[in-house]
PDB file of C-alpha atoms in Angstrom:
ATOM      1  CA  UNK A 148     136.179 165.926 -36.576  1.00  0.00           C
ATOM      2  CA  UNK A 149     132.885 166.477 -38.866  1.00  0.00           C
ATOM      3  CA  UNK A 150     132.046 170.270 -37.755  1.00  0.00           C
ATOM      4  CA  UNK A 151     128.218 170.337 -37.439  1.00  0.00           C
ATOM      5  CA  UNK A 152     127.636 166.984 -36.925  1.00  0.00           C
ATOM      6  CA  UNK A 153     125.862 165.850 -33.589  1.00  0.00           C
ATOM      7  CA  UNK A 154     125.003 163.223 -31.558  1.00  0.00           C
ATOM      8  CA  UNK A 155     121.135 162.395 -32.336  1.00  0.00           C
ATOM      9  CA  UNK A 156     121.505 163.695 -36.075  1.00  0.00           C
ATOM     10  CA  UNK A 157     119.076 161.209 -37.960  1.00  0.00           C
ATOM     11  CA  UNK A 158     118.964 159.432 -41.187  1.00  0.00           C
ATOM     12  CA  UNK A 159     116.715 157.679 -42.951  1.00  0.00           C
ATOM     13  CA  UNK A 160     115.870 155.632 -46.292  1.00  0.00           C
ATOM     14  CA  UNK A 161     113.477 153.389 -47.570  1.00  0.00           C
ATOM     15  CA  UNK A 162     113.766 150.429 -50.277  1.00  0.00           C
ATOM     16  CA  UNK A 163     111.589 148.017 -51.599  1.00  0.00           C
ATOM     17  CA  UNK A 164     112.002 144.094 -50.951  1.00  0.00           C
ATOM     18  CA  UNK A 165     113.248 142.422 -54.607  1.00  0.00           C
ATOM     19  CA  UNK A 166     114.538 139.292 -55.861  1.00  0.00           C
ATOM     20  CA  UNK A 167     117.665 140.459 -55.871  1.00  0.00           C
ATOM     21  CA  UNK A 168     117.793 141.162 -51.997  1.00  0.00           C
ATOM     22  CA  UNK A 169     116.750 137.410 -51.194  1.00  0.00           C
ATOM     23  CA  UNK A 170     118.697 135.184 -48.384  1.00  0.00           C
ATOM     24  CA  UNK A 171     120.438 133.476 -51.323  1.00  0.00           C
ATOM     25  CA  UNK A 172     123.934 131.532 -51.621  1.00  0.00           C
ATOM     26  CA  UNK A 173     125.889 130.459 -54.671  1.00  0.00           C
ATOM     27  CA  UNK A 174     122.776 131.975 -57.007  1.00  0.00           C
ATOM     28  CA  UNK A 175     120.220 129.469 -55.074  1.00  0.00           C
ATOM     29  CA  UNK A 176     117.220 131.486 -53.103  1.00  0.00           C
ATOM     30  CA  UNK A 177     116.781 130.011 -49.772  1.00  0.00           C
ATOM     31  CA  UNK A 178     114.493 132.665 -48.359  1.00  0.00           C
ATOM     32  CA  UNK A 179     112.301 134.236 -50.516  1.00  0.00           C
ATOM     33  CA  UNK A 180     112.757 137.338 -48.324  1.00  0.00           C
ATOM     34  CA  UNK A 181     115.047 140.373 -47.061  1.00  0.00           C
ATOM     35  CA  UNK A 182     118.424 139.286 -46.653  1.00  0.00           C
ATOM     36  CA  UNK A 183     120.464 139.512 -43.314  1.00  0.00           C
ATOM     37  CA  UNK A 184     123.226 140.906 -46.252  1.00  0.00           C
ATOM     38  CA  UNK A 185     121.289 142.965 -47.669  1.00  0.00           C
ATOM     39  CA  UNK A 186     119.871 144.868 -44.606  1.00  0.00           C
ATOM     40  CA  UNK A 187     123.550 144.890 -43.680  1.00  0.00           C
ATOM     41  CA  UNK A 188     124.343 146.851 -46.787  1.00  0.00           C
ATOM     42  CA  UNK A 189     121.870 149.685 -46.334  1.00  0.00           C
ATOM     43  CA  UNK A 190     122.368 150.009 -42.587  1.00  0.00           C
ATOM     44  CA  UNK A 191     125.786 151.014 -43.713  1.00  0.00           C
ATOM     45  CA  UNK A 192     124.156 153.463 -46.676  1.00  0.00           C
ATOM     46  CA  UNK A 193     121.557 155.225 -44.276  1.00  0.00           C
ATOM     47  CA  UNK A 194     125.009 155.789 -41.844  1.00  0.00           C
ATOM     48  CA  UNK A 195     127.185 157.033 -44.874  1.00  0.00           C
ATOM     49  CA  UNK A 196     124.787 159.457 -45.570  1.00  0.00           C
ATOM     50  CA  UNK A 197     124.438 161.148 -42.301  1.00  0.00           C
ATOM     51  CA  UNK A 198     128.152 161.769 -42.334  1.00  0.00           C
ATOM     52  CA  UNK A 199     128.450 163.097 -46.292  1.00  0.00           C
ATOM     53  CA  UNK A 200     127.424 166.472 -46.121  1.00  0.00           C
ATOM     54  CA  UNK A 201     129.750 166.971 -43.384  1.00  0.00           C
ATOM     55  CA  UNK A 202     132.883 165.498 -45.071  1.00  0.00           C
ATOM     56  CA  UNK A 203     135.606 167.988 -46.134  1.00  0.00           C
ATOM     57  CA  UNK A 204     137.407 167.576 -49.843  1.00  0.00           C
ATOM     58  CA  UNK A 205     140.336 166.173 -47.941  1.00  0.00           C
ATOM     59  CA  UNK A 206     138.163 163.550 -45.978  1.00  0.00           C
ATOM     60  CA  UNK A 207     136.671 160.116 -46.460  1.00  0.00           C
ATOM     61  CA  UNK A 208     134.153 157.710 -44.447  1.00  0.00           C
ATOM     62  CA  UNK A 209     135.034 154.520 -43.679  1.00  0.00           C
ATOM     63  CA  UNK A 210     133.578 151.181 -42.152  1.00  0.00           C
ATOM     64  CA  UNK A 211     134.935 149.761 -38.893  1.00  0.00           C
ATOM     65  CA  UNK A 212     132.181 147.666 -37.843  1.00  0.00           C
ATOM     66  CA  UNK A 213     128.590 146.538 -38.058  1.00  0.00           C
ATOM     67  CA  UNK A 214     126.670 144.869 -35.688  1.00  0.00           C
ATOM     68  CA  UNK A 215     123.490 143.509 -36.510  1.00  0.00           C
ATOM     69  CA  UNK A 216     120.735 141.355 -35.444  1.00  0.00           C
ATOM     70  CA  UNK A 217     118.120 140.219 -38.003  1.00  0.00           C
ATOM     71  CA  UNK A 218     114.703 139.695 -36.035  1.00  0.00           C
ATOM     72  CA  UNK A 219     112.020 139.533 -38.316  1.00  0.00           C
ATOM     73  CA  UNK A 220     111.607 138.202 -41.988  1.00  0.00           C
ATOM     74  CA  UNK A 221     110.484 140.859 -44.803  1.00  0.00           C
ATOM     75  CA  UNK A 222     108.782 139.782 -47.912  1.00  0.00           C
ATOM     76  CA  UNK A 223     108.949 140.198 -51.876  1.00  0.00           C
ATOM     77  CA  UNK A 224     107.198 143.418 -52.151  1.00  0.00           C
ATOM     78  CA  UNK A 225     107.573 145.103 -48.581  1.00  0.00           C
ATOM     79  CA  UNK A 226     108.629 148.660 -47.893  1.00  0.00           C
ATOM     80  CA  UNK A 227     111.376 148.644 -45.632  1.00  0.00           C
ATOM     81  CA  UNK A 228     112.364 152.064 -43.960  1.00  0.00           C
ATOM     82  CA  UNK A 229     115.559 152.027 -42.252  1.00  0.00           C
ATOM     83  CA  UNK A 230     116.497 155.085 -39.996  1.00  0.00           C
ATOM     84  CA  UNK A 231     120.366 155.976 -38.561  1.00  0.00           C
ATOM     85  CA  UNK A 232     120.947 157.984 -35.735  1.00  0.00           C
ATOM     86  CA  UNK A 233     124.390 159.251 -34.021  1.00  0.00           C
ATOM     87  CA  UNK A 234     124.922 157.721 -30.708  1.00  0.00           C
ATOM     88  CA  UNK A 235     128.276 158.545 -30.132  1.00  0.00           C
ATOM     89  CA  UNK A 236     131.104 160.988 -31.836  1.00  0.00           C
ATOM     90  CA  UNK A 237     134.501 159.683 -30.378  1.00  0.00           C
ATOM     91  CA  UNK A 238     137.683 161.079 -31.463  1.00  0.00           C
ATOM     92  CA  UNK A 239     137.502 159.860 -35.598  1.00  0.00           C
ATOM     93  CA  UNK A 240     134.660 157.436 -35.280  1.00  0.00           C
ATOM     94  CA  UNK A 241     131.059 157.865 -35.802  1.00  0.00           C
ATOM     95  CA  UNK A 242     128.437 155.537 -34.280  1.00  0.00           C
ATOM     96  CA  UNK A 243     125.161 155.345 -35.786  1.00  0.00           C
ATOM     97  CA  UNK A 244     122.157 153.014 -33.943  1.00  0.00           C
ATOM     98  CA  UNK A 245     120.237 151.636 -36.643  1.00  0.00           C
ATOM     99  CA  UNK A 246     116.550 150.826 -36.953  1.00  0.00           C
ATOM    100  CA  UNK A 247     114.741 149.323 -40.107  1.00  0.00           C
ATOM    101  CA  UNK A 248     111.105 148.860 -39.972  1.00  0.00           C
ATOM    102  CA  UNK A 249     108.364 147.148 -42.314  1.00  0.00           C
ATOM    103  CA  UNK A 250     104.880 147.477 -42.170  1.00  0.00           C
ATOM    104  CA  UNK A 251     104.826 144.680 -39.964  1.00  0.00           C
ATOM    105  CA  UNK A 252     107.307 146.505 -37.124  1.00  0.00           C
ATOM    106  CA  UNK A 253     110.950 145.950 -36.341  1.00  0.00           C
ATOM    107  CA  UNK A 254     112.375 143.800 -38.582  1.00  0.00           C
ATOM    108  CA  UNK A 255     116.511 144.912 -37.508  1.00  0.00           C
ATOM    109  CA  UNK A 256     118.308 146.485 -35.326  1.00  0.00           C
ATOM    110  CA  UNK A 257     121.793 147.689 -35.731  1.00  0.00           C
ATOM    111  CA  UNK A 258     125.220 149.315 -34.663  1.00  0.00           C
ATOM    112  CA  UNK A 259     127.355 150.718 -37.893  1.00  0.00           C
ATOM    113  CA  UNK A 260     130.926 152.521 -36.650  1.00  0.00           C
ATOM    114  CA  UNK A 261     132.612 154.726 -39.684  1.00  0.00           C
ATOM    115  CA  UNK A 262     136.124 155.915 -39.323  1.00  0.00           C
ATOM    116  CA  UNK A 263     136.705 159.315 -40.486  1.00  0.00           C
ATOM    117  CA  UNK A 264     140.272 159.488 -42.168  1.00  0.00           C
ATOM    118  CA  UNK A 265     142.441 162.010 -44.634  1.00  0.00           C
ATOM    119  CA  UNK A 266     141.633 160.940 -48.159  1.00  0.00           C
ATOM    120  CA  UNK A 267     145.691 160.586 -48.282  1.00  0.00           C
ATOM    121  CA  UNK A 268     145.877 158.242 -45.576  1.00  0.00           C
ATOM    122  CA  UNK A 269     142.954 155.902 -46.673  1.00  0.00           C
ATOM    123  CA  UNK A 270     145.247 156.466 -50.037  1.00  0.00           C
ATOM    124  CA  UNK A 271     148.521 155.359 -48.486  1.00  0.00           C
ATOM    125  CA  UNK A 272     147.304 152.310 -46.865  1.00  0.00           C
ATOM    126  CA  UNK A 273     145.701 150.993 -49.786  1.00  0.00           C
ATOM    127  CA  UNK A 274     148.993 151.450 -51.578  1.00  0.00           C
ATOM    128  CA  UNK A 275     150.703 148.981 -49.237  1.00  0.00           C
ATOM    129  CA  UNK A 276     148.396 146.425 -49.344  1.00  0.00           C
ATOM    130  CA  UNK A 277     148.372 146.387 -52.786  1.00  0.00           C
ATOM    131  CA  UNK A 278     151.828 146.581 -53.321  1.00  0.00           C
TER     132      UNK A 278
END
């Protein structure tokens, strides 16, 4: 599937806490903190990027599935570092666990699942939803 790739190969990236990451709906802040959406969002970036360098030209990652449980709040200001690691390689999926971390300790935990497909295939089925 991804030659090179293994299970345990790590990830990790670290953001800053701003406004625009805020538990917020229809423009109205309703938690001045990290946002269940937003941690969603780069649990899926820290698991893309374990899988790019391992893509071929002909190849594309996709996202099956995220699980995620938010279990701490993060404020305006803090660091968050979130780290992916491959738990499982299974015929064209890749399964990432996913930790992110403030200076305050766990504030997530997560699952991400990519599908690995031909770029012509992702291609094709776009085509016939959109047609």
């Amino acid at each position: 599937m991804l030659e090179g790739l293994e299970i345990g190969s790590k990830e990790t990236i670290q953001i800053t806490v701003t406004e625009l990451m805020f538990a917020a709906f229809e423009g109205e802040v309703v938690h001045p903190v990290y946002s269940t959406v937003s941690m969603t969002y780069h649990m899926e970036w820290v698991s893309r990027k374990i899988i790019l360098p391992f893509l071929s030209a002909e190849q594309e990652g996709m996202g099956a599935a995220v699980k995620i449980k938010h279990v701490s709040p993060a404020p305006y200001g803090s660091l968050v570092t979130l780290t992916a690691t491959v738990t499982e390689l299974r015929d064209n999926k890749v399964i990432t666990k996913v930790v992110a971390e403030s200076q305050a300790g766990v504030i997530g935990l997560g699952e991400v699942t990519q599908v690995i497909l031909p770029k012509a295939t992702i291609k094709t089925k776009w085509n016939e939803v959109t047609a």
